[in-house]
């Protein structure tokens, strides 16, 4: 298994991801997507959007980030969207108590103290309040990773919502929040979407958008950031049919990751033992990152918690009336909630490969084995040499392909080098214009993973690549 640093360094060198505000020393928990990163990001979102909304029963929306403050009162975020926080008095460092304990469990496992790890895990699973976290930390003498000391403060709740002000006055009456999840934008639009699109239960609403959480600790690159994007879908169903829909969406979402190239053995389910205040069952899809398994998407059965809460506080009916049976009910909801940035990171880690056995130039090959539809650059065009009319032909083909595909043109260095550069960013197809092109109008297409080359007619280049990307 390669190290996370390898991915971070490749991501920076090749323009996938940069630290935000880097010239000022960076800002914790915020990252910027570079030229290749934003292509990957767009492709990932497009793949999700197609899977989720190019069907009869799901509509898309794009709600605003700033919402009426009552939304967060109804949803329970004002009262309960907090993490348990603990401070170390010596280093003054601040930690999420549950993560501190989890990291310690991992440490015990690495030291082959599996029995201690299991014991702590069991206690962690049955934590009921902040005191319970504190008891575990003191009972096992869990030290601060920075100072190594155990002089901890008590565990307190820390609300993760970012506050700001709406309008010119910065007083309490104008306090609003940056949304910590995109889901609430869907719930408050439930009636609007249902009526305008004439959908009937069961149906869903999907959205991709930014969310903000003032996380106590940010770490592991894109895994835990303070600004991130979510791809969420709320599926509105008849009460008490949640079990079958939960299973349906579990299968759909797991298969989506596999369809886009995630290695099955790097994915697993993590059913929740401790449920959020709104859920009656929940399970996460986890991916094996270089630092261990971590959640990339949660499937939650949210009952009628959100719609009922918004109905209560807004005074507006959020019911569904079945026109055939005349039944009237507040729908239950199955939610699929994935992180786009965590997805980008998971697909990057999943795609990364190093090959010792090499072909064209006898060097080690670093390759990102992205699914072709996710690859930031889809096709590259090279003239074999920068003379004899080859550059003109190659450039014309490049311009032609660029109308439909993200295409790169490269003339510099030996052909093997140019292949390496494209392998390292995951380009699935490279086309070379050579002497044969001039003599009999053929080109060579080289496929990234097999490194196999195929000779086709130059006239068929566009349709050949098109077919490779066809559904
Ligand atoms: P965690 O337990 O890791 O804090 P969560 O259970 O609070 O996550 P959800 O509220 O279910 O996460 O959010 C849905 C998805 O949003 C997660 O599966 C994850 O992919 C993404 N996500 C949540 N928090 C962050 C974050 N701080 N940075 C990046 N992505 C995040």
Short mmCIF file of C-alpha atoms and ligand atoms in Angstrom, two decimals:
data_model
loop_
_atom_site.label_atom_id
_atom_site.label_comp_id
_atom_site.label_asym_id
_atom_site.label_seq_id
_atom_site.Cartn_x
_atom_site.Cartn_y
_atom_site.Cartn_z
CA UNK A 1 0.00 0.00 0.00
CA UNK A 2 1.39 3.39 -0.99
CA UNK A 3 1.40 6.41 1.31
CA UNK A 4 -1.10 9.26 1.33
CA UNK A 5 1.86 11.66 0.84
CA UNK A 6 2.48 10.03 -2.56
CA UNK A 7 -1.03 10.99 -3.68
CA UNK A 8 -0.81 14.50 -2.21
CA UNK A 9 2.47 15.13 -3.95
CA UNK A 10 1.24 13.80 -7.32
CA UNK A 11 -1.95 15.84 -6.90
CA UNK A 12 0.05 19.01 -6.43
CA UNK A 13 2.72 18.33 -9.07
CA UNK A 14 0.22 17.52 -11.80
CA UNK A 15 -2.38 20.13 -10.90
CA UNK A 16 -5.14 18.12 -9.28
CA UNK A 17 -5.31 19.78 -5.85
CA UNK A 18 -3.52 22.73 -4.23
CA UNK A 19 -3.64 24.01 -0.69
CA UNK A 20 -6.03 26.95 -0.43
CA UNK A 21 -4.35 30.40 -0.14
CA UNK A 22 -0.97 28.66 -0.33
CA UNK A 23 1.05 31.85 -0.87
CA UNK A 24 -0.18 33.02 2.55
CA UNK A 25 0.78 29.80 4.25
CA UNK A 26 -2.50 28.00 3.53
CA UNK A 27 -5.71 27.72 5.52
CA UNK A 28 -6.61 24.58 7.41
CA UNK A 29 -9.25 22.32 5.97
CA UNK A 30 -9.62 24.11 2.63
CA UNK A 31 -8.29 22.94 -0.75
CA UNK A 32 -8.38 24.24 -4.31
CA UNK A 33 -8.90 22.07 -7.36
CA UNK A 34 -6.41 22.71 -10.15
CA UNK A 35 -6.86 22.20 -13.90
CA UNK A 36 -6.95 18.39 -13.75
CA UNK A 37 -8.65 18.19 -10.36
CA UNK A 38 -11.62 20.22 -11.48
CA UNK A 39 -12.04 18.00 -14.55
CA UNK A 40 -12.06 14.94 -12.29
CA UNK A 41 -14.49 16.70 -9.94
CA UNK A 42 -16.83 17.62 -12.82
CA UNK A 43 -16.69 14.10 -14.26
CA UNK A 44 -17.48 12.55 -10.90
CA UNK A 45 -20.42 14.87 -10.33
CA UNK A 46 -21.67 14.25 -13.88
CA UNK A 47 -21.47 10.46 -13.38
CA UNK A 48 -23.49 10.77 -10.16
CA UNK A 49 -25.98 13.23 -11.65
CA UNK A 50 -26.63 10.93 -14.60
CA UNK A 51 -27.06 7.84 -12.43
CA UNK A 52 -29.38 9.63 -10.04
CA UNK A 53 -31.49 11.97 -12.20
CA UNK A 54 -31.58 10.43 -15.68
CA UNK A 55 -34.49 8.25 -14.56
CA UNK A 56 -38.24 8.69 -14.16
CA UNK A 57 -38.51 9.03 -10.42
CA UNK A 58 -35.81 11.53 -9.41
CA UNK A 59 -35.69 15.28 -10.02
CA UNK A 60 -32.74 17.61 -9.46
CA UNK A 61 -32.54 20.94 -7.64
CA UNK A 62 -29.89 23.49 -6.74
CA UNK A 63 -30.89 25.23 -3.51
CA UNK A 64 -29.15 28.23 -1.99
CA UNK A 65 -26.45 27.78 0.63
CA UNK A 66 -27.89 30.46 2.91
CA UNK A 67 -31.26 29.47 4.33
CA UNK A 68 -33.77 30.81 6.84
CA UNK A 69 -32.33 30.23 10.36
CA UNK A 70 -35.52 28.38 11.35
CA UNK A 71 -34.46 25.58 8.98
CA UNK A 72 -31.63 24.69 11.37
CA UNK A 73 -33.88 24.95 14.38
CA UNK A 74 -36.35 22.48 12.85
CA UNK A 75 -33.67 20.10 11.58
CA UNK A 76 -32.09 19.86 15.03
CA UNK A 77 -28.74 21.23 13.87
CA UNK A 78 -28.84 24.26 16.17
CA UNK A 79 -29.34 22.07 19.22
CA UNK A 80 -27.47 18.95 18.29
CA UNK A 81 -25.06 19.31 15.36
CA UNK A 82 -22.00 19.20 17.53
CA UNK A 83 -18.98 17.04 18.12
CA UNK A 84 -17.44 16.17 21.50
CA UNK A 85 -14.34 18.34 21.95
CA UNK A 86 -11.44 17.97 24.38
CA UNK A 87 -8.43 20.23 24.94
CA UNK A 88 -4.95 19.30 26.11
CA UNK A 89 -3.76 21.82 28.70
CA UNK A 90 -0.06 21.43 27.90
CA UNK A 91 -0.06 21.66 24.10
CA UNK A 92 -3.33 23.65 23.93
CA UNK A 93 -4.28 21.34 21.08
CA UNK A 94 -7.94 20.59 20.48
CA UNK A 95 -9.32 17.19 19.49
CA UNK A 96 -12.55 15.47 18.66
CA UNK A 97 -12.85 13.09 21.60
CA UNK A 98 -14.25 10.18 19.56
CA UNK A 99 -11.51 10.51 16.93
CA UNK A 100 -8.83 10.68 19.62
CA UNK A 101 -10.10 7.38 20.99
CA UNK A 102 -10.41 5.82 17.52
CA UNK A 103 -6.82 6.78 16.67
CA UNK A 104 -5.69 5.19 19.93
CA UNK A 105 -7.59 2.00 19.08
CA UNK A 106 -5.76 1.91 15.71
CA UNK A 107 -2.47 2.38 17.55
CA UNK A 108 -3.27 -0.54 19.85
CA UNK A 109 -4.13 -2.72 16.84
CA UNK A 110 -0.84 -1.82 15.18
CA UNK A 111 0.95 -2.80 18.39
CA UNK A 112 -0.92 -6.15 18.21
CA UNK A 113 -2.82 -5.35 21.42
CA UNK A 114 -6.06 -6.50 19.85
CA UNK A 115 -7.75 -7.32 23.17
CA UNK A 116 -7.25 -3.77 24.51
CA UNK A 117 -8.41 -2.36 21.17
CA UNK A 118 -11.57 -4.49 21.23
CA UNK A 119 -12.29 -3.52 24.84
CA UNK A 120 -12.05 0.22 24.08
CA UNK A 121 -14.05 -0.17 20.88
CA UNK A 122 -16.85 -1.83 22.82
CA UNK A 123 -16.91 1.06 25.30
CA UNK A 124 -16.83 3.61 22.47
CA UNK A 125 -19.80 1.93 20.80
CA UNK A 126 -21.90 2.35 23.91
CA UNK A 127 -20.98 5.95 24.75
CA UNK A 128 -24.08 7.86 25.88
CA UNK A 129 -22.68 11.27 26.80
CA UNK A 130 -19.53 13.41 27.04
CA UNK A 131 -18.61 11.99 30.45
CA UNK A 132 -18.37 8.53 28.89
CA UNK A 133 -15.77 9.79 26.38
CA UNK A 134 -13.84 11.38 29.22
CA UNK A 135 -13.94 8.17 31.25
CA UNK A 136 -12.45 6.15 28.37
CA UNK A 137 -9.69 8.73 27.79
CA UNK A 138 -8.69 8.80 31.46
CA UNK A 139 -9.16 5.06 32.13
CA UNK A 140 -6.77 4.10 29.30
CA UNK A 141 -4.46 7.08 29.83
CA UNK A 142 -4.84 8.15 26.21
CA UNK A 143 -2.12 10.76 25.63
CA UNK A 144 -2.19 13.91 23.54
CA UNK A 145 -0.44 13.06 20.25
CA UNK A 146 1.40 16.38 20.40
CA UNK A 147 2.59 16.79 24.01
CA UNK A 148 2.31 13.14 25.05
CA UNK A 149 0.63 14.27 28.29
CA UNK A 150 -2.74 13.31 29.71
CA UNK A 151 -3.76 16.61 31.30
CA UNK A 152 -7.09 16.97 29.57
CA UNK A 153 -9.98 19.35 30.06
CA UNK A 154 -13.47 17.89 30.33
CA UNK A 155 -15.29 16.95 27.11
CA UNK A 156 -17.64 19.66 25.80
CA UNK A 157 -19.96 19.99 22.81
CA UNK A 158 -18.80 22.11 19.92
CA UNK A 159 -21.39 23.17 17.29
CA UNK A 160 -19.98 22.69 13.80
CA UNK A 161 -22.08 25.28 11.99
CA UNK A 162 -20.35 28.38 10.60
CA UNK A 163 -22.18 31.56 11.59
CA UNK A 164 -22.44 34.69 9.50
CA UNK A 165 -24.75 37.71 9.18
CA UNK A 166 -27.32 38.52 6.56
CA UNK A 167 -27.72 42.17 5.58
CA UNK A 168 -25.80 45.17 6.89
CA UNK A 169 -26.30 44.59 10.63
CA UNK A 170 -24.10 42.11 12.47
CA UNK A 171 -26.44 41.54 15.39
CA UNK A 172 -28.08 38.43 16.78
CA UNK A 173 -31.27 39.02 14.80
CA UNK A 174 -29.39 38.76 11.51
CA UNK A 175 -27.36 35.65 12.37
CA UNK A 176 -27.56 32.92 9.74
CA UNK A 177 -25.54 29.79 9.01
CA UNK A 178 -23.63 28.31 6.11
CA UNK A 179 -25.46 25.06 5.47
CA UNK A 180 -23.71 22.06 7.09
CA UNK A 181 -25.49 19.65 4.71
CA UNK A 182 -27.34 20.09 1.45
CA UNK A 183 -30.26 17.85 2.51
CA UNK A 184 -32.34 20.58 4.16
CA UNK A 185 -32.55 22.48 0.86
CA UNK A 186 -34.29 19.39 -0.49
CA UNK A 187 -36.72 18.98 2.42
CA UNK A 188 -37.96 22.58 2.34
CA UNK A 189 -38.54 22.24 -1.43
CA UNK A 190 -40.36 18.90 -1.18
CA UNK A 191 -43.79 20.35 -2.04
CA UNK A 192 -42.47 22.72 -4.74
CA UNK A 193 -40.72 19.92 -6.59
CA UNK A 194 -43.52 17.39 -6.20
CA UNK A 195 -46.19 19.77 -7.47
CA UNK A 196 -44.18 21.34 -10.30
CA UNK A 197 -42.91 18.03 -11.65
CA UNK A 198 -46.13 16.05 -10.93
CA UNK A 199 -44.17 13.29 -9.20
CA UNK A 200 -45.90 10.71 -7.05
CA UNK A 201 -44.50 8.90 -4.02
CA UNK A 202 -42.13 7.10 -4.25
CA UNK A 203 -39.88 9.70 -5.85
CA UNK A 204 -36.61 11.43 -5.08
CA UNK A 205 -34.90 14.82 -5.21
CA UNK A 206 -31.18 15.03 -5.90
CA UNK A 207 -28.73 17.85 -5.34
CA UNK A 208 -25.00 18.50 -5.57
CA UNK A 209 -23.69 21.42 -3.58
CA UNK A 210 -21.29 22.90 -1.09
CA UNK A 211 -21.57 22.29 2.63
CA UNK A 212 -19.54 23.79 5.47
CA UNK A 213 -18.58 22.32 8.81
CA UNK A 214 -16.27 23.94 11.29
CA UNK A 215 -14.60 20.60 12.00
CA UNK A 216 -12.56 20.49 15.23
CA UNK A 217 -9.67 18.76 13.44
CA UNK A 218 -9.14 18.60 9.73
CA UNK A 219 -6.90 15.88 8.46
CA UNK A 220 -6.03 13.39 5.77
CA UNK A 221 -6.04 15.72 2.79
CA UNK A 222 -9.55 15.94 1.27
CA UNK A 223 -11.07 13.47 3.74
CA UNK A 224 -12.06 15.91 6.46
CA UNK A 225 -12.24 19.51 5.31
CA UNK A 226 -14.20 22.54 6.48
CA UNK A 227 -15.65 23.33 3.07
CA UNK A 228 -16.70 20.42 0.88
CA UNK A 229 -19.26 19.31 -1.63
CA UNK A 230 -21.98 16.74 -1.17
CA UNK A 231 -24.04 14.73 -3.62
CA UNK A 232 -27.27 13.91 -1.85
CA UNK A 233 -30.58 12.37 -2.76
CA UNK A 234 -33.68 12.14 -0.61
CA UNK A 235 -36.14 9.46 -1.67
CA UNK A 236 -39.71 10.05 -0.41
CA UNK A 237 -41.62 6.87 0.32
CA UNK A 238 -44.74 5.54 1.99
CA UNK A 239 -44.27 5.10 5.76
CA UNK A 240 -43.10 1.65 6.83
CA UNK A 241 -41.75 0.70 3.40
CA UNK A 242 -38.30 1.94 4.45
CA UNK A 243 -36.67 -1.44 4.82
CA UNK A 244 -37.09 -2.46 1.19
CA UNK A 245 -36.09 1.01 -0.11
CA UNK A 246 -33.10 1.13 2.19
CA UNK A 247 -31.90 -2.16 0.75
CA UNK A 248 -32.60 -0.98 -2.80
CA UNK A 249 -30.55 2.21 -2.35
CA UNK A 250 -27.74 0.38 -0.57
CA UNK A 251 -27.36 -1.85 -3.60
CA UNK A 252 -27.65 1.00 -6.14
CA UNK A 253 -25.07 3.17 -4.46
CA UNK A 254 -22.53 0.40 -3.79
CA UNK A 255 -22.79 -0.75 -7.40
CA UNK A 256 -22.28 2.79 -8.66
CA UNK A 257 -18.81 2.92 -7.08
CA UNK A 258 -17.96 -0.48 -8.54
CA UNK A 259 -19.28 0.54 -11.96
CA UNK A 260 -16.87 3.50 -11.95
CA UNK A 261 -13.92 1.28 -11.21
CA UNK A 262 -13.68 1.04 -7.41
CA UNK A 263 -12.07 -2.22 -6.43
CA UNK A 264 -14.70 -4.26 -4.62
CA UNK A 265 -12.19 -5.45 -2.01
CA UNK A 266 -11.49 -1.82 -1.07
CA UNK A 267 -15.13 -1.17 -0.23
CA UNK A 268 -17.10 -2.36 2.76
CA UNK A 269 -20.32 -1.62 4.62
CA UNK A 270 -20.28 -0.14 8.10
CA UNK A 271 -23.74 -0.44 9.68
CA UNK A 272 -24.31 2.20 12.38
CA UNK A 273 -24.79 1.01 15.91
CA UNK A 274 -25.29 4.56 17.24
CA UNK A 275 -27.96 6.29 15.18
CA UNK A 276 -28.32 10.03 14.57
CA UNK A 277 -31.38 11.68 16.14
CA UNK A 278 -33.32 11.46 12.85
CA UNK A 279 -32.48 7.93 11.69
CA UNK A 280 -34.03 4.51 12.32
CA UNK A 281 -31.29 2.69 10.46
CA UNK A 282 -28.15 3.68 8.66
CA UNK A 283 -25.09 2.24 7.01
CA UNK A 284 -21.97 3.77 5.48
CA UNK A 285 -20.00 2.75 2.43
CA UNK A 286 -16.35 2.82 3.46
CA UNK A 287 -13.29 2.88 1.23
CA UNK A 288 -9.85 1.70 2.24
CA UNK A 289 -7.66 4.81 2.11
CA UNK A 290 -3.90 4.59 2.79
CA UNK A 291 -4.70 5.55 6.42
CA UNK A 292 -7.42 2.90 6.80
CA UNK A 293 -11.14 2.53 6.05
CA UNK A 294 -13.19 5.75 6.04
CA UNK A 295 -16.76 6.68 5.13
CA UNK A 296 -17.39 7.97 1.62
CA UNK A 297 -21.18 7.80 1.57
CA UNK A 298 -23.96 7.24 4.09
CA UNK A 299 -27.34 5.63 3.39
CA UNK A 300 -29.80 6.73 6.06
CA UNK A 301 -33.40 5.93 6.77
CA UNK A 302 -34.53 9.33 8.12
CA UNK A 303 -38.20 8.40 8.76
CA UNK A 304 -40.53 11.42 8.59
CA UNK A 305 -38.33 13.33 11.04
CA UNK A 306 -37.37 16.24 8.77
CA UNK A 307 -40.66 16.84 6.98
CA UNK A 308 -42.62 16.60 10.24
CA UNK A 309 -40.24 19.02 11.94
CA UNK A 310 -40.48 21.56 9.09
CA UNK A 311 -44.24 21.14 8.99
CA UNK A 312 -44.42 21.84 12.72
CA UNK A 313 -42.22 24.93 12.73
CA UNK A 314 -43.36 26.48 9.43
CA UNK A 315 -47.04 25.69 9.89
CA UNK A 316 -47.15 24.56 6.21
CA UNK A 317 -48.54 21.09 5.44
CA UNK A 318 -45.89 18.80 3.98
CA UNK A 319 -48.12 15.84 3.34
CA UNK A 320 -48.71 13.60 0.40
CA UNK A 321 -52.20 12.58 -0.66
CA UNK A 322 -52.49 9.38 -2.63
CA UNK A 323 -55.04 10.17 -5.34
CA UNK A 324 -56.07 6.54 -5.72
CA UNK A 325 -56.35 5.31 -2.13
CA UNK A 326 -57.00 8.82 -0.68
CA UNK A 327 -54.42 8.05 2.01
CA UNK A 328 -52.77 11.14 3.50
CA UNK A 329 -49.32 10.94 5.09
CA UNK A 330 -46.01 12.66 5.68
CA UNK A 331 -43.58 10.62 3.57
CA UNK A 332 -40.66 8.74 5.06
CA UNK A 333 -37.23 9.36 3.55
CA UNK A 334 -34.27 7.27 2.50
CA UNK A 335 -31.20 9.43 2.02
CA UNK A 336 -28.05 8.71 0.05
CA UNK A 337 -25.42 11.21 1.11
CA UNK A 338 -21.99 11.12 -0.50
CA UNK A 339 -19.05 13.48 -0.31
CA UNK A 340 -17.80 14.72 -3.67
CA UNK A 341 -14.37 15.67 -2.33
CA UNK A 342 -14.05 12.42 -0.40
CA UNK A 343 -15.12 10.69 -3.60
CA UNK A 344 -12.39 12.47 -5.58
CA UNK A 345 -9.85 11.38 -3.02
CA UNK A 346 -11.12 7.79 -2.96
CA UNK A 347 -11.10 7.55 -6.76
CA UNK A 348 -7.56 9.02 -6.83
CA UNK A 349 -6.30 6.50 -4.28
CA UNK A 350 -8.16 3.66 -6.01
CA UNK A 351 -6.64 4.59 -9.39
CA UNK A 352 -3.03 5.00 -8.25
CA UNK A 353 -0.66 2.27 -9.35
CA UNK A 354 3.07 1.80 -9.77
CA UNK A 355 4.42 -0.79 -12.17
CA UNK A 356 7.93 -2.16 -12.04
CA UNK A 357 7.63 -4.19 -15.21
CA UNK A 358 7.68 -1.64 -17.96
CA UNK A 359 7.39 -1.38 -21.66
CA UNK A 360 8.19 1.59 -23.82
CA UNK A 361 11.17 3.25 -22.12
CA UNK A 362 12.36 0.81 -19.46
CA UNK A 363 11.36 3.05 -16.52
CA UNK A 364 8.97 2.52 -13.61
CA UNK A 365 5.45 3.41 -14.66
CA UNK A 366 3.15 5.48 -12.43
CA UNK A 367 -0.38 5.21 -13.68
CA UNK A 368 -3.78 6.46 -12.57
CA UNK A 369 -6.20 3.79 -13.69
CA UNK A 370 -9.32 5.97 -13.74
CA UNK A 371 -12.48 4.73 -15.34
CA UNK A 372 -12.33 6.45 -18.78
CA UNK A 373 -15.40 8.53 -17.96
CA UNK A 374 -13.75 9.96 -14.85
CA UNK A 375 -10.34 10.61 -16.41
CA UNK A 376 -9.53 14.34 -16.47
CA UNK A 377 -8.01 14.11 -19.94
CA UNK A 378 -9.72 11.65 -22.27
CA UNK A 379 -7.35 11.55 -25.20
CA UNK A 380 -3.86 12.84 -26.06
CA UNK A 381 -2.42 13.39 -29.54
CA UNK A 382 1.30 13.25 -30.38
CA UNK A 383 3.24 13.70 -33.63
CA UNK A 384 6.02 11.10 -33.53
CA UNK A 385 8.56 13.73 -34.59
CA UNK A 386 8.22 17.49 -34.78
CA UNK A 387 8.78 17.66 -38.56
CA UNK A 388 7.91 16.09 -41.93
CA UNK A 389 4.31 17.34 -41.82
CA UNK A 390 3.45 15.24 -38.74
CA UNK A 391 2.80 18.20 -36.37
CA UNK A 392 0.31 19.72 -38.83
CA UNK A 393 -1.65 16.48 -39.14
CA UNK A 394 -1.52 15.85 -35.39
CA UNK A 395 -2.63 19.37 -34.54
CA UNK A 396 -5.57 19.15 -36.94
CA UNK A 397 -6.68 15.88 -35.31
CA UNK A 398 -6.23 17.41 -31.85
CA UNK A 399 -8.47 20.35 -32.76
CA UNK A 400 -11.06 18.01 -34.22
CA UNK A 401 -11.16 15.77 -31.12
CA UNK A 402 -11.25 18.77 -28.81
CA UNK A 403 -14.76 19.58 -30.05
CA UNK A 404 -16.04 16.57 -28.09
CA UNK A 405 -13.33 15.43 -25.69
CA UNK A 406 -10.91 16.90 -23.18
CA UNK A 407 -7.80 16.50 -25.32
CA UNK A 408 -4.11 17.30 -24.86
CA UNK A 409 -1.48 17.87 -27.53
CA UNK A 410 2.15 17.06 -26.72
CA UNK A 411 5.22 17.35 -28.95
CA UNK A 412 8.00 17.45 -26.39
CA UNK A 413 10.36 14.59 -25.55
CA UNK A 414 10.59 10.97 -26.64
CA UNK A 415 7.31 9.20 -27.26
CA UNK A 416 7.83 6.98 -24.17
CA UNK A 417 8.07 10.10 -21.99
CA UNK A 418 4.90 11.48 -23.45
CA UNK A 419 3.09 8.22 -22.67
CA UNK A 420 4.42 8.40 -19.09
CA UNK A 421 3.11 11.93 -18.64
CA UNK A 422 -0.36 10.84 -19.75
CA UNK A 423 -0.27 7.61 -17.69
CA UNK A 424 0.47 9.65 -14.59
CA UNK A 425 -2.71 11.68 -15.03
CA UNK A 426 -4.78 8.69 -16.16
CA UNK A 427 -5.44 9.52 -19.83
CA UNK A 428 -7.01 6.36 -21.28
CA UNK A 429 -6.09 6.87 -24.98
CA UNK A 430 -3.02 8.28 -26.70
CA UNK A 431 -2.90 8.72 -30.46
CA UNK A 432 0.35 8.93 -32.43
CA UNK A 433 0.74 10.40 -35.89
CA UNK A 434 3.76 8.79 -37.57
CA UNK A 435 5.30 7.93 -40.94
CA UNK A 436 2.42 5.53 -41.65
CA UNK A 437 -0.06 8.37 -41.29
CA UNK A 438 1.70 10.25 -44.05
CA UNK A 439 2.06 7.14 -46.21
CA UNK A 440 -1.33 5.48 -45.80
CA UNK A 441 -3.45 7.65 -43.48
CA UNK A 442 -3.33 5.34 -40.43
CA UNK A 443 -2.79 6.30 -36.78
CA UNK A 444 -1.79 4.35 -33.67
CA UNK A 445 -4.08 4.34 -30.62
CA UNK A 446 -2.44 3.20 -27.39
CA UNK A 447 -4.60 2.12 -24.47
CA UNK A 448 -3.38 3.11 -21.00
CA UNK A 449 -3.86 -0.09 -18.96
CA UNK A 450 -2.93 -2.81 -21.45
CA UNK A 451 -0.45 -0.50 -23.30
CA UNK A 452 -1.71 -2.30 -26.42
CA UNK A 453 -1.55 -0.39 -29.66
CA UNK A 454 -4.12 -0.52 -32.40
CA UNK A 455 -3.80 0.85 -35.91
CA UNK A 456 -6.86 2.55 -37.33
CA UNK A 457 -7.63 4.96 -40.15
CA UNK A 458 -7.15 8.65 -39.32
CA UNK A 459 -10.62 9.31 -40.75
CA UNK A 460 -12.16 7.07 -38.08
CA UNK A 461 -10.38 8.65 -35.09
CA UNK A 462 -13.36 10.70 -33.86
CA UNK A 463 -15.88 7.84 -34.11
CA UNK A 464 -13.38 5.35 -32.62
CA UNK A 465 -12.92 7.49 -29.48
CA UNK A 466 -16.62 8.29 -29.43
CA UNK A 467 -17.49 4.58 -29.32
CA UNK A 468 -15.04 4.03 -26.47
CA UNK A 469 -16.96 6.56 -24.36
CA UNK A 470 -20.44 5.54 -25.51
CA UNK A 471 -22.87 4.33 -22.83
P1 LIG B 1 -18.03 11.93 9.71
O1 LIG B 1 -18.55 10.91 10.66
O2 LIG B 1 -16.83 11.46 8.91
O3 LIG B 1 -17.85 13.29 10.29
P2 LIG B 1 -20.70 12.23 8.87
O4 LIG B 1 -21.25 10.90 9.22
O5 LIG B 1 -20.96 13.40 9.72
O6 LIG B 1 -19.13 12.11 8.58
P3 LIG B 1 -22.61 12.82 6.88
O7 LIG B 1 -23.21 13.91 7.66
O8 LIG B 1 -23.35 11.54 6.73
O9 LIG B 1 -21.13 12.54 7.39
O10 LIG B 1 -22.21 13.42 5.47
C1 LIG B 1 -22.36 12.70 4.27
C2 LIG B 1 -21.07 12.65 3.49
O11 LIG B 1 -20.49 13.94 3.39
C3 LIG B 1 -19.99 11.78 4.13
O12 LIG B 1 -20.15 10.44 3.74
C4 LIG B 1 -18.73 12.38 3.55
O13 LIG B 1 -18.44 11.80 2.29
C5 LIG B 1 -19.07 13.83 3.36
N1 LIG B 1 -18.49 14.63 4.45
C6 LIG B 1 -18.99 14.84 5.68
N2 LIG B 1 -18.17 15.63 6.41
C7 LIG B 1 -17.13 15.94 5.59
C8 LIG B 1 -15.95 16.73 5.75
N3 LIG B 1 -15.70 17.39 6.88
N4 LIG B 1 -15.08 16.82 4.71
C9 LIG B 1 -15.34 16.17 3.54
N5 LIG B 1 -16.43 15.42 3.34
C10 LIG B 1 -17.32 15.29 4.34
#
